Amino acid sequence: MSVPAQYDKGFFGHPKGLSTLFFTELWERFSYYGMRAILLLYLTAAVADGGLGFDVGKGTSIYALYTSMVYLLSLPGGWVADRFLGQRKAVLYGGILIMLGHFTLAIPAVEAFFTGLVLIVVGTGLLKPNISAIVGQLYHENDDRRDAGFSLFYMGINFGALAGPFVCPLLGENVDWHLGFAAAGIGMFFGLIQYVRGAKYLGDAGAEPEKFEDPREAGRHRRILTAGIAIAVIAAAAVAALHFSGIFVLTVERIADSFGFILFAIPVVFFAGLFLAEKWTPVEKGRLATIVVLFLAAAFFWAAYEQAGSSLTLFAERSTDREVWGFPEFPAGWFQQLPALFCVILAPVFAWLWVRLGRKQPSSPAKFAIGLVLVGLGFVVMMGAASASAAGARISLWWLVATYFLHVLGEMCLSPVGLSTMTKLAPTRVTGMMMGVWFLAASVGNYVAGRLAGQYESLPLWQLFGLFVLLTFGAGAVLALLVRPIRRMMGGVH
Ligand code: GLN
């Protein structure tokens, strides 16, 4: 017999179901960040060293496509769960696909590698948005524990993001890349076991898809799904035909370029459609305009912040002294533990800080501007690191430690604030979609991040890192100028 949610305090004062979701997401992020910590290293490692031997341009194009698609697919993933599967099944199927994906990567063949990436992309699209949606459903509408519940959940994300980049690089870089990928799959396997065993604590949260009031609605959604799948299949067939007939031979870079055009068109079409679709009141229009500005700011932020797994990991591998205190050289992917470690340490500090500041705390656009500047400052440090290592010297690991610390300070001002602000600003009839918009910003940001990292060998490093300083300081300054007008446009939302 399950306890009604408001009386259930079985997990640190929160509903016991939160524990199920906490550990599922912990293991999922273990697999995601663990594998990601070695992905670019594997792509660019020489064939003799067991890698794929791609140059940095090709490697980062694949990296950009992968990290961008993972977040992009949360748009259809959320929709499919809402309308057809229900969130619970979506998370289960997603987790299974992710696990299979990592195990497929463990097979040493290029075909297996690309198949594995596709499986993880689809699986994460199903799992990531929907698991957070179930967290929200564990609480009644007026339950004060909701925000704290999400903070706890964000901790789970980062515990996973801390452990994965310890285990996978250790096995991947030191023993065999494929063993590193297999470890990610085993992590997801643990996550699935405990998701299935803990399902009983979730009550009916996310158990059923939304009911359609009007049966015609149901038919319309089914037609959209069929049309979507049909278009995807036809497009894939057309592209394959062009490729094999030699009319338009596909290279990874060409796919990445074309994907970029589509990706940039998506928000333009989406927001234009949103503005035109309905008659919004002036207050609603102001709020939607704010969402557009915050969306752009977040995309700039992620474009810089997400150098973590790409250019900063290459820098860790090639230019950082990784022999400390007489120990043998540690894996370059280990640096990926730092952002998660700082998140775990700083999240409670920031939670305290915002409560402490109360009404005196900066508004959300101001926090976004601060976040952008902080991530930019991290790259000022990296410009120093680049000049210190310009002659090919391996420099102290503290440069990267300082950079990641600044980056996470920035993340704390932007990432947890972002989603809650988006959902508060969104007119109620489109709140669900705003979670998707948030991930869309991450998708665009990750794409730009990966493509710019492709300049790692063609630009002098201080210039590459300087570019991120310009981008983030520029975006931060524009946003800072807009804080006042935006606050007026937000129509009462702080
Ligand atoms: N680090 C967080 C996670 O992995 C946020 C990622 C994002 O929104 N881009 O879930």
PDB file of C-alpha atoms in Angstrom, residues 353-478:
ATOM      1  CA  LEU A 353      23.363  32.286  -0.751  1.00  0.00           C
ATOM      2  CA  TRP A 354      20.137  32.866  -2.693  1.00  0.00           C
ATOM      3  CA  VAL A 355      18.025  32.269   0.401  1.00  0.00           C
ATOM      4  CA  ARG A 356      20.300  34.561   2.418  1.00  0.00           C
ATOM      5  CA  LEU A 357      20.082  37.352  -0.143  1.00  0.00           C
ATOM      6  CA  GLY A 358      16.328  36.910  -0.324  1.00  0.00           C
ATOM      7  CA  ARG A 359      14.763  39.758  -2.259  1.00  0.00           C
ATOM      8  CA  LYS A 360      18.136  41.439  -2.662  1.00  0.00           C
ATOM      9  CA  GLN A 361      19.426  38.654  -4.926  1.00  0.00           C
ATOM     10  CA  PRO A 362      20.094  39.523  -8.566  1.00  0.00           C
ATOM     11  CA  SER A 363      17.225  38.994 -11.017  1.00  0.00           C
ATOM     12  CA  SER A 364      17.509  35.967 -13.286  1.00  0.00           C
ATOM     13  CA  PRO A 365      18.768  37.923 -16.342  1.00  0.00           C
ATOM     14  CA  ALA A 366      21.408  39.495 -14.067  1.00  0.00           C
ATOM     15  CA  LYS A 367      22.415  36.034 -12.835  1.00  0.00           C
ATOM     16  CA  PHE A 368      22.696  34.884 -16.447  1.00  0.00           C
ATOM     17  CA  ALA A 369      24.973  37.854 -17.225  1.00  0.00           C
ATOM     18  CA  ILE A 370      27.159  37.040 -14.201  1.00  0.00           C
ATOM     19  CA  GLY A 371      27.295  33.394 -15.312  1.00  0.00           C
ATOM     20  CA  LEU A 372      28.491  34.425 -18.775  1.00  0.00           C
ATOM     21  CA  VAL A 373      31.202  36.666 -17.375  1.00  0.00           C
ATOM     22  CA  LEU A 374      32.416  33.937 -14.994  1.00  0.00           C
ATOM     23  CA  VAL A 375      32.737  31.364 -17.742  1.00  0.00           C
ATOM     24  CA  GLY A 376      34.597  34.014 -19.764  1.00  0.00           C
ATOM     25  CA  LEU A 377      36.981  34.616 -16.860  1.00  0.00           C
ATOM     26  CA  GLY A 378      37.721  30.894 -16.905  1.00  0.00           C
ATOM     27  CA  PHE A 379      38.913  31.348 -20.489  1.00  0.00           C
ATOM     28  CA  VAL A 380      41.034  34.353 -19.509  1.00  0.00           C
ATOM     29  CA  VAL A 381      42.848  31.865 -17.253  1.00  0.00           C
ATOM     30  CA  MET A 382      43.100  29.465 -20.200  1.00  0.00           C
ATOM     31  CA  MET A 383      44.659  32.209 -22.335  1.00  0.00           C
ATOM     32  CA  GLY A 384      47.374  32.395 -19.686  1.00  0.00           C
ATOM     33  CA  ALA A 385      47.681  28.615 -19.707  1.00  0.00           C
ATOM     34  CA  ALA A 386      47.958  28.627 -23.498  1.00  0.00           C
ATOM     35  CA  SER A 387      50.814  31.133 -23.478  1.00  0.00           C
ATOM     36  CA  ALA A 388      52.577  29.297 -20.648  1.00  0.00           C
ATOM     37  CA  SER A 389      52.512  26.097 -22.703  1.00  0.00           C
ATOM     38  CA  ALA A 390      53.046  27.736 -26.089  1.00  0.00           C
ATOM     39  CA  ALA A 391      56.556  26.377 -26.456  1.00  0.00           C
ATOM     40  CA  GLY A 392      55.270  22.850 -25.979  1.00  0.00           C
ATOM     41  CA  ALA A 393      55.850  22.714 -22.231  1.00  0.00           C
ATOM     42  CA  ARG A 394      53.546  20.675 -20.028  1.00  0.00           C
ATOM     43  CA  ILE A 395      52.154  23.032 -17.451  1.00  0.00           C
ATOM     44  CA  SER A 396      50.670  22.725 -13.978  1.00  0.00           C
ATOM     45  CA  LEU A 397      47.246  21.140 -13.582  1.00  0.00           C
ATOM     46  CA  TRP A 398      46.155  24.101 -11.434  1.00  0.00           C
ATOM     47  CA  TRP A 399      45.406  26.156 -14.552  1.00  0.00           C
ATOM     48  CA  LEU A 400      42.607  23.789 -15.474  1.00  0.00           C
ATOM     49  CA  VAL A 401      41.471  23.477 -11.856  1.00  0.00           C
ATOM     50  CA  ALA A 402      41.080  27.271 -11.645  1.00  0.00           C
ATOM     51  CA  THR A 403      39.260  27.368 -14.974  1.00  0.00           C
ATOM     52  CA  TYR A 404      36.757  24.684 -14.012  1.00  0.00           C
ATOM     53  CA  PHE A 405      36.160  26.369 -10.671  1.00  0.00           C
ATOM     54  CA  LEU A 406      35.211  29.619 -12.427  1.00  0.00           C
ATOM     55  CA  HIS A 407      33.096  27.711 -14.929  1.00  0.00           C
ATOM     56  CA  VAL A 408      31.083  26.010 -12.217  1.00  0.00           C
ATOM     57  CA  LEU A 409      30.585  29.317 -10.369  1.00  0.00           C
ATOM     58  CA  GLY A 410      29.061  30.474 -13.646  1.00  0.00           C
ATOM     59  CA  GLU A 411      27.004  27.314 -14.023  1.00  0.00           C
ATOM     60  CA  MET A 412      25.519  27.811 -10.568  1.00  0.00           C
ATOM     61  CA  CYS A 413      24.282  31.274 -11.609  1.00  0.00           C
ATOM     62  CA  LEU A 414      22.725  30.002 -14.800  1.00  0.00           C
ATOM     63  CA  SER A 415      21.828  26.332 -15.020  1.00  0.00           C
ATOM     64  CA  PRO A 416      19.622  25.681 -11.965  1.00  0.00           C
ATOM     65  CA  VAL A 417      18.116  29.172 -12.356  1.00  0.00           C
ATOM     66  CA  GLY A 418      17.370  28.672 -16.029  1.00  0.00           C
ATOM     67  CA  LEU A 419      14.756  25.983 -16.082  1.00  0.00           C
ATOM     68  CA  SER A 420      12.757  27.347 -13.179  1.00  0.00           C
ATOM     69  CA  THR A 421      12.728  30.837 -14.740  1.00  0.00           C
ATOM     70  CA  MET A 422      11.715  29.465 -18.130  1.00  0.00           C
ATOM     71  CA  THR A 423       8.807  27.559 -16.631  1.00  0.00           C
ATOM     72  CA  LYS A 424       7.727  30.557 -14.541  1.00  0.00           C
ATOM     73  CA  LEU A 425       7.820  32.899 -17.547  1.00  0.00           C
ATOM     74  CA  ALA A 426       6.026  30.577 -19.924  1.00  0.00           C
ATOM     75  CA  PRO A 427       2.306  31.134 -20.382  1.00  0.00           C
ATOM     76  CA  THR A 428       0.700  28.078 -18.720  1.00  0.00           C
ATOM     77  CA  ARG A 429      -0.489  26.504 -21.955  1.00  0.00           C
ATOM     78  CA  VAL A 430       3.087  26.097 -23.161  1.00  0.00           C
ATOM     79  CA  THR A 431       5.021  25.302 -19.949  1.00  0.00           C
ATOM     80  CA  GLY A 432       5.720  21.736 -21.016  1.00  0.00           C
ATOM     81  CA  MET A 433       7.423  22.966 -24.164  1.00  0.00           C
ATOM     82  CA  MET A 434       9.738  25.267 -22.221  1.00  0.00           C
ATOM     83  CA  MET A 435      11.655  22.330 -20.742  1.00  0.00           C
ATOM     84  CA  GLY A 436      12.321  21.389 -24.350  1.00  0.00           C
ATOM     85  CA  VAL A 437      13.403  24.964 -25.183  1.00  0.00           C
ATOM     86  CA  TRP A 438      15.905  24.823 -22.343  1.00  0.00           C
ATOM     87  CA  PHE A 439      17.437  21.637 -23.712  1.00  0.00           C
ATOM     88  CA  LEU A 440      17.359  23.166 -27.206  1.00  0.00           C
ATOM     89  CA  ALA A 441      19.652  25.922 -25.906  1.00  0.00           C
ATOM     90  CA  ALA A 442      21.995  23.224 -24.584  1.00  0.00           C
ATOM     91  CA  SER A 443      21.833  21.483 -27.959  1.00  0.00           C
ATOM     92  CA  VAL A 444      22.749  24.622 -29.926  1.00  0.00           C
ATOM     93  CA  GLY A 445      25.465  25.439 -27.391  1.00  0.00           C
ATOM     94  CA  ASN A 446      26.995  21.969 -27.561  1.00  0.00           C
ATOM     95  CA  TYR A 447      27.018  22.067 -31.344  1.00  0.00           C
ATOM     96  CA  VAL A 448      28.812  25.423 -31.490  1.00  0.00           C
ATOM     97  CA  ALA A 449      31.157  24.249 -28.721  1.00  0.00           C
ATOM     98  CA  GLY A 450      32.199  21.148 -30.639  1.00  0.00           C
ATOM     99  CA  ARG A 451      32.635  22.925 -33.971  1.00  0.00           C
ATOM    100  CA  LEU A 452      34.734  25.729 -32.485  1.00  0.00           C
ATOM    101  CA  ALA A 453      36.879  23.155 -30.688  1.00  0.00           C
ATOM    102  CA  GLY A 454      37.612  21.887 -34.211  1.00  0.00           C
ATOM    103  CA  GLN A 455      39.957  24.908 -34.551  1.00  0.00           C
ATOM    104  CA  TYR A 456      42.205  23.445 -31.851  1.00  0.00           C
ATOM    105  CA  GLU A 457      45.048  22.780 -34.231  1.00  0.00           C
ATOM    106  CA  SER A 458      44.463  25.552 -36.758  1.00  0.00           C
ATOM    107  CA  LEU A 459      44.269  28.590 -34.454  1.00  0.00           C
ATOM    108  CA  PRO A 460      46.944  29.521 -31.930  1.00  0.00           C
ATOM    109  CA  LEU A 461      45.469  28.257 -28.666  1.00  0.00           C
ATOM    110  CA  TRP A 462      45.419  31.620 -26.907  1.00  0.00           C
ATOM    111  CA  GLN A 463      43.303  32.907 -29.789  1.00  0.00           C
ATOM    112  CA  LEU A 464      40.879  30.000 -29.602  1.00  0.00           C
ATOM    113  CA  PHE A 465      40.403  30.507 -25.871  1.00  0.00           C
ATOM    114  CA  GLY A 466      40.313  34.281 -26.445  1.00  0.00           C
ATOM    115  CA  LEU A 467      37.405  33.754 -28.808  1.00  0.00           C
ATOM    116  CA  PHE A 468      35.380  32.319 -25.915  1.00  0.00           C
ATOM    117  CA  VAL A 469      36.337  35.314 -23.789  1.00  0.00           C
ATOM    118  CA  LEU A 470      34.995  37.625 -26.516  1.00  0.00           C
ATOM    119  CA  LEU A 471      31.812  35.618 -27.029  1.00  0.00           C
ATOM    120  CA  THR A 472      30.896  35.353 -23.365  1.00  0.00           C
ATOM    121  CA  PHE A 473      31.956  38.856 -22.340  1.00  0.00           C
ATOM    122  CA  GLY A 474      30.127  40.252 -25.358  1.00  0.00           C
ATOM    123  CA  ALA A 475      26.950  38.309 -24.638  1.00  0.00           C
ATOM    124  CA  GLY A 476      27.251  39.107 -20.927  1.00  0.00           C
ATOM    125  CA  ALA A 477      27.632  42.846 -21.620  1.00  0.00           C
ATOM    126  CA  VAL A 478      24.639  42.958 -23.982  1.00  0.00           C
TER     127      VAL A 478
END
